[in-house]
Coordinates of C-alpha atoms in Angstrom, one line a residue:
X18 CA 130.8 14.9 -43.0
X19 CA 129.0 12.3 -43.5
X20 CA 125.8 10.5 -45.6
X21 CA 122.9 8.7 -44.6
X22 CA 120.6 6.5 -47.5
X23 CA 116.8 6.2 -46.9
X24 CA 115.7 3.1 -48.4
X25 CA 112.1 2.5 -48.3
X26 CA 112.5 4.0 -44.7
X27 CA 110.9 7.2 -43.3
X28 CA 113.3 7.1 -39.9
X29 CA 117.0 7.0 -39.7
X30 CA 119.7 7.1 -36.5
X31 CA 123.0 9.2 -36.8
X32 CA 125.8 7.9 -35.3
X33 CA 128.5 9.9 -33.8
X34 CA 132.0 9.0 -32.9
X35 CA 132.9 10.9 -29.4
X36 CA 136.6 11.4 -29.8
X37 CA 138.2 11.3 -26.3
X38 CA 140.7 14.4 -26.0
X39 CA 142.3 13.6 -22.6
X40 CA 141.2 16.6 -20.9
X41 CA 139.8 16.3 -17.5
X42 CA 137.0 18.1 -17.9
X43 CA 134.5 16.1 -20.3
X44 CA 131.8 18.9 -20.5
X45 CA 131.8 19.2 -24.6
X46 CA 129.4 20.4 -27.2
X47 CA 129.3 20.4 -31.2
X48 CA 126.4 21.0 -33.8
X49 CA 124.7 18.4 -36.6
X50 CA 123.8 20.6 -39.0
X51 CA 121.5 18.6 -42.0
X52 CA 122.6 19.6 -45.8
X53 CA 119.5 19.3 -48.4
X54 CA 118.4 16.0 -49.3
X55 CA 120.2 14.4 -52.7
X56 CA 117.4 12.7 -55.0
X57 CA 119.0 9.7 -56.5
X58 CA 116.0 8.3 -58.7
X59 CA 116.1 8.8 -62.7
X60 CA 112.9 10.5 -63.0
X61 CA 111.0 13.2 -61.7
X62 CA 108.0 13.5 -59.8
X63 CA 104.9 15.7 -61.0
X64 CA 105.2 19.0 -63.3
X65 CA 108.7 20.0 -63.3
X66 CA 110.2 17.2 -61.1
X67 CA 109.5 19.2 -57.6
X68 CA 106.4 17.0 -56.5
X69 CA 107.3 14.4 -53.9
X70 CA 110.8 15.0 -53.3
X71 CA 112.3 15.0 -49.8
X72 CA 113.2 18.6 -48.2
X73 CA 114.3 19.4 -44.7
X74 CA 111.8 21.1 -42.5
X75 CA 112.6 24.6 -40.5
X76 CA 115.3 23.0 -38.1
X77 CA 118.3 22.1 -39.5
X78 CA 121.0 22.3 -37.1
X79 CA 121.2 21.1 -33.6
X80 CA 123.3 21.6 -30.9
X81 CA 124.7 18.5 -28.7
X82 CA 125.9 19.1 -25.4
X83 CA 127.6 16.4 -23.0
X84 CA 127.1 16.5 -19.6
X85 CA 129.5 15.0 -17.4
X86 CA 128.4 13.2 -13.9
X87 CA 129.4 15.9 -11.7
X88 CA 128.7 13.5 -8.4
X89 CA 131.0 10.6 -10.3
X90 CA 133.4 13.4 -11.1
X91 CA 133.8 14.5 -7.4
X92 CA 133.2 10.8 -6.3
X93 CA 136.8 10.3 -8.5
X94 CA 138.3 13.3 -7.0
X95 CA 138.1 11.9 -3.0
X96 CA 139.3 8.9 -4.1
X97 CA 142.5 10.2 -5.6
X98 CA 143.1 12.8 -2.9
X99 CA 142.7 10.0 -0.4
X100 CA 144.9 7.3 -2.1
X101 CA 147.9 8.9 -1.1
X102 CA 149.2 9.1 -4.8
X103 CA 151.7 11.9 -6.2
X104 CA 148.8 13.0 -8.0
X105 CA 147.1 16.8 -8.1
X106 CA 144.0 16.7 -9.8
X107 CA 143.4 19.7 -12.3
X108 CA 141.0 21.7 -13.9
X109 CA 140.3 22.4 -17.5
X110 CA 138.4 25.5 -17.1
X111 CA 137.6 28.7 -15.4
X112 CA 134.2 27.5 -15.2
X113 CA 134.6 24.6 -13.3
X114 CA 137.0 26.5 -11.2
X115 CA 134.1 28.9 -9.8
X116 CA 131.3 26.2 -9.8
X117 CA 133.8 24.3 -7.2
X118 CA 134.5 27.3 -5.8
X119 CA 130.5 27.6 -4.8
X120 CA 129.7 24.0 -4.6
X121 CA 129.6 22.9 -0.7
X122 CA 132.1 19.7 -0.8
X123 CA 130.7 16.5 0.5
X124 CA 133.8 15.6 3.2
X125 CA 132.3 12.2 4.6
X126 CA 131.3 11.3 1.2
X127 CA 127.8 10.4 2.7
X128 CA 125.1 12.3 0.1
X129 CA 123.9 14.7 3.0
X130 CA 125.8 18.1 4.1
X131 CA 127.2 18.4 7.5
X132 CA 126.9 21.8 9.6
X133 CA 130.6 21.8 10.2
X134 CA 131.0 21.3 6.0
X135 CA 129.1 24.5 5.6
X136 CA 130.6 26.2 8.2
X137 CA 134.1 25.6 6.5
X138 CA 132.2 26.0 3.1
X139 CA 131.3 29.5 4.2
X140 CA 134.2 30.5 6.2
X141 CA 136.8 29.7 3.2
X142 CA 134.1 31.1 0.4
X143 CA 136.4 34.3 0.3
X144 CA 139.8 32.8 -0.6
X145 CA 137.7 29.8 -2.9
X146 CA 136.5 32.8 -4.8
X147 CA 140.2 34.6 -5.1
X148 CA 141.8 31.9 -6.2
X149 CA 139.0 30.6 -8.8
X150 CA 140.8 33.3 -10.4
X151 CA 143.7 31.4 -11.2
X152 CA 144.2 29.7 -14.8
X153 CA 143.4 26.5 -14.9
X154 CA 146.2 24.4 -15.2
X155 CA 145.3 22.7 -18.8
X156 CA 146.8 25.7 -20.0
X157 CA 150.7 26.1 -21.1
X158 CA 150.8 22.4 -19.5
X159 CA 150.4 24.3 -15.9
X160 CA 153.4 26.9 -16.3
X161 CA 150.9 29.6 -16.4
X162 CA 148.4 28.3 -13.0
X163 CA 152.2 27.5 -11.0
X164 CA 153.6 31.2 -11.9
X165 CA 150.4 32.7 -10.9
X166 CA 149.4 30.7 -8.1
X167 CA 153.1 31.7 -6.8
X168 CA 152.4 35.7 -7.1
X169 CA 148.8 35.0 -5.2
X170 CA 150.7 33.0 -2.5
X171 CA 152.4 36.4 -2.2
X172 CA 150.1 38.5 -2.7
X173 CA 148.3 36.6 0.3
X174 CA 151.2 36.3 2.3
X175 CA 151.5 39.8 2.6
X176 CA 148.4 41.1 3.3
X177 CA 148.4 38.7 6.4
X178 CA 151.5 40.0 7.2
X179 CA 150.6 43.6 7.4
X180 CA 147.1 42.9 8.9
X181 CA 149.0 41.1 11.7
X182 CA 151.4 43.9 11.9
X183 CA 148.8 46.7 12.2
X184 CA 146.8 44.5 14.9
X185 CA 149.9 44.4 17.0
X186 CA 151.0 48.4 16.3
X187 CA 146.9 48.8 17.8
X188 CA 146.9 46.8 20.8
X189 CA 150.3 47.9 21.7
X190 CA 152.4 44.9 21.6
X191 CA 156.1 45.2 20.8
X192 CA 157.7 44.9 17.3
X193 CA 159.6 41.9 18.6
X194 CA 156.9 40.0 19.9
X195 CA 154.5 41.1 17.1
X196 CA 157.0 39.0 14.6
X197 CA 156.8 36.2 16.4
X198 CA 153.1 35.8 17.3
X199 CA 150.9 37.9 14.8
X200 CA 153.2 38.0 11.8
X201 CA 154.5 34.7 12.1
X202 CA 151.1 33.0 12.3
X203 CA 149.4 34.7 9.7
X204 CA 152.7 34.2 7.1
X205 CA 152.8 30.1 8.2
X206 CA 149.5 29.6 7.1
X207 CA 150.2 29.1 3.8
X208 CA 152.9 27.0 4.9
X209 CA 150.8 24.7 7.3
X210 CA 148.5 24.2 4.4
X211 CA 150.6 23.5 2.2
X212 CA 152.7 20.6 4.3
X213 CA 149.3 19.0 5.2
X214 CA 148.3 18.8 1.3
X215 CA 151.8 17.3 0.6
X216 CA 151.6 15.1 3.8
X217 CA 148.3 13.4 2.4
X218 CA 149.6 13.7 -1.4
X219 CA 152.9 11.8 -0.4
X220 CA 153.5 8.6 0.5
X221 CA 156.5 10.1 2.7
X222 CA 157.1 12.8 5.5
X223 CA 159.4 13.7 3.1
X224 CA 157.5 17.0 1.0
X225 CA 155.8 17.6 3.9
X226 CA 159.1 18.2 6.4
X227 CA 161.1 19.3 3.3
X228 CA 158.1 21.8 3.1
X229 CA 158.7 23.6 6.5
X230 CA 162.7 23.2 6.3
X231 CA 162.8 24.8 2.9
X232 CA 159.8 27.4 3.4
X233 CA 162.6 28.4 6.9
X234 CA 165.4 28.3 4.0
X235 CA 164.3 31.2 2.2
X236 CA 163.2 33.6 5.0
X237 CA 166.7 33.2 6.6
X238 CA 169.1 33.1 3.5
X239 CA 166.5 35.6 1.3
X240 CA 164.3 37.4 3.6
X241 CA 167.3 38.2 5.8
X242 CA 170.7 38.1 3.7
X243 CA 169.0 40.0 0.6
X244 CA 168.2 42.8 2.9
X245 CA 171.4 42.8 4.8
X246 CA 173.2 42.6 2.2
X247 CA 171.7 45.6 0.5
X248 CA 171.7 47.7 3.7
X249 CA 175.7 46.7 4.1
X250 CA 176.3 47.7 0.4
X251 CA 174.2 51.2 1.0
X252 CA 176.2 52.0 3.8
X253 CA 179.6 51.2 2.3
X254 CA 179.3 53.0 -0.8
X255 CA 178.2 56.0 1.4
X256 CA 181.1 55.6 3.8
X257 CA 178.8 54.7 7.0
X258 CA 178.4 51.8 9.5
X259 CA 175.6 49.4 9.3
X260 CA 174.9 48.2 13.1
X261 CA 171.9 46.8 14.2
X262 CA 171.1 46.8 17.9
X263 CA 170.4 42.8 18.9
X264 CA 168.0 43.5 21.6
X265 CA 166.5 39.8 22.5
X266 CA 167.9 38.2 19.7
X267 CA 170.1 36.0 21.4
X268 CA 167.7 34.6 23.9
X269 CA 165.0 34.4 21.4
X270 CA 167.5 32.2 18.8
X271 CA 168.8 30.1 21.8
X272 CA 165.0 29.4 22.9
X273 CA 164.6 28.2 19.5
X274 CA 167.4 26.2 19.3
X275 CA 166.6 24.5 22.3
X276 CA 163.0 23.9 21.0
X277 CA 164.2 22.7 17.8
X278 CA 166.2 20.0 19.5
X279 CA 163.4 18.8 21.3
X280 CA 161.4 18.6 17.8
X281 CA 164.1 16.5 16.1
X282 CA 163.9 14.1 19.1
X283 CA 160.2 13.4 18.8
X284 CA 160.7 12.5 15.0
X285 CA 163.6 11.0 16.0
X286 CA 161.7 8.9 18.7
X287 CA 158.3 8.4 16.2
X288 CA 161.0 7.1 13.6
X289 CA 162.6 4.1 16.1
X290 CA 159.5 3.3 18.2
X291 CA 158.5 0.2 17.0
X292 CA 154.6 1.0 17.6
X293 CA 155.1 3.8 15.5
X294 CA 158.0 3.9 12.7
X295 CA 157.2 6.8 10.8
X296 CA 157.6 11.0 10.9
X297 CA 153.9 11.6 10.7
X298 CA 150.8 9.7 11.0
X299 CA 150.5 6.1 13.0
X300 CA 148.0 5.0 16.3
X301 CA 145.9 8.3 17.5
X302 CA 147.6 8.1 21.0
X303 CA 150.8 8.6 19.8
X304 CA 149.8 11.3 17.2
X305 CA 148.2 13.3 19.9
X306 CA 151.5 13.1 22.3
X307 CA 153.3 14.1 19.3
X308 CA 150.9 17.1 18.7
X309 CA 150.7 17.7 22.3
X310 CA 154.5 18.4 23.1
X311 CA 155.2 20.6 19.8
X312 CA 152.5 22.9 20.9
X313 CA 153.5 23.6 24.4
X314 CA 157.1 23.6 23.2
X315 CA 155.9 26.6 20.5
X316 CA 153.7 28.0 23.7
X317 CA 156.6 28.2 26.1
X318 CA 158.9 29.6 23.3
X319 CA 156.2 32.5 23.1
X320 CA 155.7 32.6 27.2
X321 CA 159.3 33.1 27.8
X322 CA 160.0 36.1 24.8
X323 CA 157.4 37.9 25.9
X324 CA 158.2 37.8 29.5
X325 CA 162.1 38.8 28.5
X326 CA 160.3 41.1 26.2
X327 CA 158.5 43.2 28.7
X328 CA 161.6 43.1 31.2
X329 CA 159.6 40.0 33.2
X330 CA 162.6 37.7 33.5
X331 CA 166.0 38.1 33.0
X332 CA 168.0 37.7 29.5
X333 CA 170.8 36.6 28.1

Protein backbone atom coordinates (compact mmCIF):
# COMPACT_ATOMS: atom_id res chain seq x y z
CA UNK A 1 0.00 0.00 0.00
CA UNK A 2 1.19 2.82 -0.76
CA UNK A 3 0.38 6.88 -1.68
CA UNK A 4 1.41 9.06 -4.43
CA UNK A 5 0.82 13.33 -4.07
CA UNK A 6 0.10 15.18 -7.37
CA UNK A 7 1.37 18.62 -6.92
CA UNK A 8 0.76 20.87 -9.79
CA UNK A 9 1.68 17.76 -11.83
CA UNK A 10 -0.53 15.72 -14.34
CA UNK A 11 2.20 12.61 -14.55
CA UNK A 12 3.53 10.52 -11.79
CA UNK A 13 6.10 7.27 -11.72
CA UNK A 14 5.29 4.30 -9.22
CA UNK A 15 8.04 2.73 -7.76
CA UNK A 16 8.18 -0.78 -6.86
CA UNK A 17 10.47 -2.65 -4.65
CA UNK A 18 11.24 -6.28 -6.35
CA UNK A 19 11.79 -8.41 -3.27
CA UNK A 20 14.32 -11.21 -4.22
CA UNK A 21 12.85 -14.64 -2.76
CA UNK A 22 15.93 -16.94 -3.56
CA UNK A 23 14.20 -19.15 -5.83
CA UNK A 24 15.79 -20.13 -9.02
CA UNK A 25 13.32 -19.48 -11.10
CA UNK A 26 12.73 -15.54 -11.29
CA UNK A 27 9.58 -15.64 -13.64
CA UNK A 28 7.16 -13.58 -11.14
CA UNK A 29 4.01 -11.57 -11.55
CA UNK A 30 1.82 -9.25 -9.14
CA UNK A 31 -1.03 -6.62 -9.84
CA UNK A 32 -1.14 -2.47 -9.05
CA UNK A 33 -4.46 -2.02 -8.53
CA UNK A 34 -5.24 2.12 -8.26
CA UNK A 35 -7.77 3.10 -5.15
CA UNK A 36 -9.96 6.45 -5.91
CA UNK A 37 -8.24 9.59 -5.80
CA UNK A 38 -8.29 11.51 -2.14
CA UNK A 39 -9.17 15.39 -2.70
CA UNK A 40 -7.17 17.26 -0.17
CA UNK A 41 -8.21 20.96 -0.92
CA UNK A 42 -10.79 22.81 1.60
CA UNK A 43 -13.19 23.68 -0.94
CA UNK A 44 -15.19 22.34 -3.55
CA UNK A 45 -15.36 22.69 -7.07
CA UNK A 46 -18.75 23.67 -9.04
CA UNK A 47 -22.42 22.72 -7.77
CA UNK A 48 -22.14 20.20 -5.11
CA UNK A 49 -18.18 19.91 -5.02
CA UNK A 50 -18.11 17.13 -7.98
CA UNK A 51 -16.83 19.50 -10.79
CA UNK A 52 -13.09 19.20 -11.42
CA UNK A 53 -12.04 16.62 -9.18
CA UNK A 54 -9.71 13.87 -10.13
CA UNK A 55 -11.33 10.18 -10.83
CA UNK A 56 -9.65 7.17 -12.27
CA UNK A 57 -10.54 6.15 -15.78
CA UNK A 58 -11.94 2.42 -16.80
CA UNK A 59 -8.57 0.62 -16.00
CA UNK A 60 -7.65 0.37 -12.69
CA UNK A 61 -5.55 -2.67 -12.11
CA UNK A 62 -2.67 -3.90 -14.03
CA UNK A 63 -0.94 -6.95 -14.07
CA UNK A 64 3.17 -7.01 -13.99
CA UNK A 65 4.89 -9.87 -15.16
CA UNK A 66 8.78 -10.45 -15.03
CA UNK A 67 10.45 -12.21 -17.54
CA UNK A 68 13.57 -13.74 -16.82
CA UNK A 69 16.50 -14.02 -19.75
CA UNK A 70 15.95 -17.44 -20.61
CA UNK A 71 19.36 -17.45 -22.93
CA UNK A 72 21.32 -15.83 -19.64
CA UNK A 73 19.49 -18.44 -17.58
CA UNK A 74 20.82 -21.41 -19.72
CA UNK A 75 24.09 -19.36 -20.34
CA UNK A 76 24.40 -19.77 -16.20
CA UNK A 77 23.38 -23.28 -16.30
CA UNK A 78 26.63 -24.58 -18.71
CA UNK A 79 28.74 -22.78 -16.81
CA UNK A 80 27.86 -24.49 -13.53
CA UNK A 81 27.53 -27.95 -15.08
CA UNK A 82 30.97 -27.36 -16.63
CA UNK A 83 32.82 -25.90 -13.53
CA UNK A 84 33.14 -29.14 -11.99
CA UNK A 85 31.34 -27.95 -8.70
CA UNK A 86 29.26 -30.20 -6.25
CA UNK A 87 26.46 -28.32 -7.50
CA UNK A 88 22.84 -29.66 -9.20
CA UNK A 89 21.03 -27.01 -10.54
CA UNK A 90 17.23 -27.14 -9.82
CA UNK A 91 13.97 -26.18 -10.96
CA UNK A 92 11.17 -24.17 -9.31
CA UNK A 93 8.45 -25.30 -11.42
CA UNK A 94 6.69 -27.85 -13.46
CA UNK A 95 6.64 -25.32 -16.07
CA UNK A 96 10.03 -24.83 -16.65
CA UNK A 97 10.46 -28.48 -16.29
CA UNK A 98 8.50 -29.19 -19.64
CA UNK A 99 9.66 -26.01 -21.50
CA UNK A 100 13.32 -27.63 -20.94
CA UNK A 101 12.02 -30.61 -21.61
CA UNK A 102 10.98 -29.22 -25.42
CA UNK A 103 13.73 -26.65 -25.77
CA UNK A 104 16.66 -28.11 -28.09
CA UNK A 105 19.87 -27.39 -25.69
CA UNK A 106 22.62 -25.42 -27.25
CA UNK A 107 25.73 -28.05 -26.44
CA UNK A 108 28.69 -25.88 -28.07
CA UNK A 109 27.16 -22.89 -26.58
CA UNK A 110 27.56 -21.30 -30.10
CA UNK A 111 23.84 -19.53 -30.78
CA UNK A 112 23.18 -21.98 -33.78
CA UNK A 113 21.78 -25.75 -33.42
CA UNK A 114 23.79 -28.63 -34.48
CA UNK A 115 22.27 -31.75 -36.46
CA UNK A 116 23.73 -34.10 -33.91
CA UNK A 117 22.00 -31.63 -30.92
CA UNK A 118 18.66 -32.40 -32.59
CA UNK A 119 19.25 -35.73 -33.19
CA UNK A 120 19.92 -36.29 -29.33
CA UNK A 121 17.19 -33.58 -28.79
CA UNK A 122 14.77 -35.95 -30.58
CA UNK A 123 15.97 -39.26 -29.68
CA UNK A 124 15.77 -38.48 -25.74
CA UNK A 125 12.37 -36.29 -26.21
CA UNK A 126 10.56 -39.47 -24.80
CA UNK A 127 12.27 -39.92 -21.43
CA UNK A 128 12.73 -35.58 -21.27
CA UNK A 129 8.94 -35.74 -21.38
CA UNK A 130 8.53 -38.72 -18.47
CA UNK A 131 10.59 -37.30 -16.27
CA UNK A 132 9.25 -33.48 -16.75
CA UNK A 133 6.86 -35.24 -14.60
CA UNK A 134 8.78 -35.17 -11.65
CA UNK A 135 8.32 -32.35 -8.80
CA UNK A 136 10.43 -29.90 -8.98
CA UNK A 137 12.82 -29.94 -6.36
CA UNK A 138 11.91 -26.36 -4.67
CA UNK A 139 9.41 -28.36 -3.07
CA UNK A 140 9.75 -30.12 0.57
CA UNK A 141 13.52 -28.85 0.07
CA UNK A 142 13.88 -31.76 -2.75
CA UNK A 143 12.61 -34.79 -0.41
CA UNK A 144 9.67 -35.05 -2.65
CA UNK A 145 11.73 -34.85 -6.54
CA UNK A 146 14.62 -37.51 -4.69
CA UNK A 147 11.72 -40.06 -3.56
CA UNK A 148 10.14 -39.80 -6.76
CA UNK A 149 12.92 -39.60 -9.07
CA UNK A 150 14.02 -42.97 -7.11
CA UNK A 151 10.48 -44.88 -7.94
CA UNK A 152 10.95 -43.60 -11.82
CA UNK A 153 14.56 -44.90 -11.85
CA UNK A 154 12.68 -48.13 -11.08
CA UNK A 155 10.06 -47.89 -12.79
CA UNK A 156 12.56 -47.44 -15.83
CA UNK A 157 14.88 -49.90 -14.81
CA UNK A 158 12.32 -52.40 -15.17
CA UNK A 159 10.73 -51.96 -18.10
CA UNK A 160 14.33 -52.12 -19.79
CA UNK A 161 14.72 -55.17 -18.03
CA UNK A 162 11.80 -56.93 -19.28
CA UNK A 163 12.04 -55.50 -22.88
CA UNK A 164 15.52 -56.99 -22.86
CA UNK A 165 14.33 -60.15 -21.46
CA UNK A 166 11.46 -60.62 -24.02
CA UNK A 167 13.98 -59.67 -26.95
CA UNK A 168 16.23 -62.47 -25.89
CA UNK A 169 13.10 -65.15 -25.07
CA UNK A 170 12.24 -64.08 -29.17
CA UNK A 171 15.48 -64.46 -30.84
CA UNK A 172 16.17 -67.53 -28.87
CA UNK A 173 19.12 -66.75 -26.87
CA UNK A 174 19.64 -68.57 -23.50
CA UNK A 175 18.47 -67.25 -20.05
CA UNK A 176 22.10 -67.15 -19.06
CA UNK A 177 23.46 -65.16 -21.73
CA UNK A 178 20.34 -63.01 -21.97
CA UNK A 179 21.31 -61.69 -18.20
CA UNK A 180 24.48 -60.81 -19.15
CA UNK A 181 24.01 -59.09 -22.54
CA UNK A 182 20.33 -57.80 -22.94
CA UNK A 183 19.37 -57.42 -19.28
CA UNK A 184 22.55 -56.21 -18.12
CA UNK A 185 22.86 -53.41 -20.67
CA UNK A 186 19.49 -52.08 -20.58
CA UNK A 187 19.54 -52.14 -16.35
CA UNK A 188 23.36 -50.22 -16.42
CA UNK A 189 22.10 -47.56 -18.29
CA UNK A 190 20.91 -45.67 -15.60
CA UNK A 191 23.96 -46.48 -13.97
CA UNK A 192 26.39 -45.28 -16.88
CA UNK A 193 24.49 -42.03 -16.77
CA UNK A 194 24.46 -41.52 -13.71
CA UNK A 195 28.58 -42.03 -12.97
CA UNK A 196 29.20 -39.70 -15.97
CA UNK A 197 26.91 -36.90 -14.36
CA UNK A 198 28.77 -37.50 -10.99
CA UNK A 199 32.13 -37.71 -12.90
CA UNK A 200 31.69 -34.12 -14.43
CA UNK A 201 29.81 -32.85 -11.06
CA UNK A 202 32.87 -34.08 -8.90
CA UNK A 203 35.96 -32.88 -8.57
CA UNK A 204 37.06 -36.70 -7.82
CA UNK A 205 36.60 -40.22 -9.41
CA UNK A 206 35.37 -40.70 -6.27
CA UNK A 207 31.10 -40.55 -6.84
CA UNK A 208 31.63 -41.70 -10.03
CA UNK A 209 33.61 -45.22 -9.11
CA UNK A 210 31.70 -45.28 -5.73
CA UNK A 211 28.65 -45.09 -8.19
CA UNK A 212 29.36 -48.50 -10.07
CA UNK A 213 30.81 -50.18 -6.79
CA UNK A 214 27.78 -49.36 -4.75
CA UNK A 215 25.08 -49.69 -7.72
CA UNK A 216 27.08 -53.76 -7.84
CA UNK A 217 26.54 -53.59 -3.84
CA UNK A 218 22.91 -53.73 -3.97
CA UNK A 219 22.23 -56.26 -6.81
CA UNK A 220 24.50 -58.80 -5.07
CA UNK A 221 23.66 -58.37 -1.22
CA UNK A 222 19.73 -57.25 -2.19
CA UNK A 223 18.90 -58.48 -5.56
CA UNK A 224 20.41 -61.79 -4.70
CA UNK A 225 20.46 -62.41 -0.71
CA UNK A 226 16.76 -60.91 -0.35
CA UNK A 227 15.62 -63.53 -2.73
CA UNK A 228 17.63 -66.38 -1.48
CA UNK A 229 16.99 -65.76 1.62
CA UNK A 230 13.22 -65.89 1.15
CA UNK A 231 13.39 -68.94 -1.05
CA UNK A 232 15.62 -70.75 1.89
CA UNK A 233 13.00 -69.64 4.49
CA UNK A 234 9.96 -70.90 2.12
CA UNK A 235 11.56 -74.12 1.84
CA UNK A 236 12.43 -74.68 5.50
CA UNK A 237 9.25 -73.84 6.95
CA UNK A 238 7.81 -76.38 4.40
CA UNK A 239 10.34 -79.03 5.18
CA UNK A 240 12.02 -79.05 1.52
CA UNK A 241 15.50 -78.46 -0.01
CA UNK A 242 16.38 -75.27 -1.78
CA UNK A 243 19.15 -76.29 -4.45
CA UNK A 244 19.85 -74.37 -7.32
CA UNK A 245 21.62 -76.02 -10.25
CA UNK A 246 25.06 -73.77 -10.96
CA UNK A 247 25.26 -74.38 -14.56
CA UNK A 248 28.06 -71.73 -15.82
CA UNK A 249 28.25 -69.92 -12.85
CA UNK A 250 31.58 -70.73 -11.96
CA UNK A 251 33.24 -69.92 -15.16
CA UNK A 252 31.21 -66.96 -15.65
CA UNK A 253 32.26 -65.43 -11.86
CA UNK A 254 35.94 -66.64 -12.48
CA UNK A 255 35.84 -64.67 -16.05
CA UNK A 256 34.77 -61.79 -14.06
CA UNK A 257 37.16 -61.93 -11.56
CA UNK A 258 39.88 -62.17 -13.84
CA UNK A 259 38.47 -59.12 -15.73
CA UNK A 260 37.96 -57.19 -12.67
CA UNK A 261 41.68 -57.60 -11.86
CA UNK A 262 42.70 -56.33 -15.01
CA UNK A 263 40.28 -53.09 -14.42
CA UNK A 264 41.84 -52.37 -10.99
CA UNK A 265 45.24 -52.46 -12.74
CA UNK A 266 44.46 -49.85 -15.31
CA UNK A 267 43.22 -47.40 -12.51
CA UNK A 268 45.86 -48.51 -10.65
CA UNK A 269 48.31 -47.74 -13.54
CA UNK A 270 46.26 -44.19 -14.63
CA UNK A 271 46.74 -43.35 -10.69
CA UNK A 272 50.93 -43.80 -10.65
CA UNK A 273 51.71 -42.72 -14.29
CA UNK A 274 53.10 -39.65 -13.94
CA UNK A 275 51.59 -38.33 -17.39
CA UNK A 276 48.44 -39.21 -16.12
CA UNK A 277 47.78 -39.21 -12.13
CA UNK A 278 44.20 -39.58 -11.89
CA UNK A 279 41.15 -42.40 -12.18
CA UNK A 280 39.37 -40.69 -15.02
CA UNK A 281 40.03 -37.99 -17.27
CA UNK A 282 43.79 -36.71 -18.42
CA UNK A 283 45.64 -36.55 -22.19
CA UNK A 284 43.08 -38.15 -25.00
CA UNK A 285 45.71 -40.86 -25.79
CA UNK A 286 45.72 -42.24 -22.68
CA UNK A 287 41.86 -41.93 -22.14
CA UNK A 288 41.31 -43.84 -25.26
CA UNK A 289 43.76 -46.83 -24.20
CA UNK A 290 42.01 -46.77 -21.07
CA UNK A 291 38.56 -47.00 -22.86
CA UNK A 292 39.99 -49.33 -25.37
CA UNK A 293 41.14 -52.20 -22.95
CA UNK A 294 37.88 -52.13 -20.63
CA UNK A 295 35.81 -52.69 -23.76
CA UNK A 296 37.53 -55.64 -25.24
CA UNK A 297 37.98 -57.02 -21.66
CA UNK A 298 33.77 -56.64 -21.27
CA UNK A 299 33.77 -58.09 -25.08
CA UNK A 300 35.85 -61.11 -24.39
CA UNK A 301 34.04 -61.73 -21.00
CA UNK A 302 30.74 -61.98 -23.41
CA UNK A 303 32.76 -63.97 -26.28
CA UNK A 304 33.83 -66.65 -23.92
CA UNK A 305 30.11 -67.15 -21.89
CA UNK A 306 28.48 -67.54 -24.77
CA UNK A 307 30.79 -69.94 -26.40
CA UNK A 308 30.69 -72.10 -22.89
CA UNK A 309 27.09 -71.31 -23.12
CA UNK A 310 26.36 -73.03 -26.31
CA UNK A 311 28.78 -76.05 -25.43
CA UNK A 312 31.57 -74.12 -27.90
CA UNK A 313 34.48 -74.49 -25.41
CA UNK A 314 34.96 -76.31 -22.53
CA UNK A 315 34.03 -75.15 -18.80
CA UNK A 316 34.94 -75.26 -15.61
Amino acid sequence: MGKKKFIKTVRALIEIEIINDDEYEKSEDFYVELSPPVWLTDYGLGEGGADGRPVLGAHTRCRIDIIEDVEFKGFVDRLVANANVSLMVGTHSWRQQFRDAFTVEDLDDDGQLSGKEKFLHYVSFPWKLIFALIPPTDYFSGWLSFCVSIFAIGVVTAVIGDVASHLGCTIGLKDSITAITLVALGTSLPDTFASKTAALQDKTADASIGNVTGSNAVNVFLGIGIGWAIAAIYHAWNGTVFRVEAGTLASSVTLFLLGSIVCFGVLVWRRYNPNIMAELGGPTKQKHISVAIFLITWFLYVVYSICVAYCILPGF
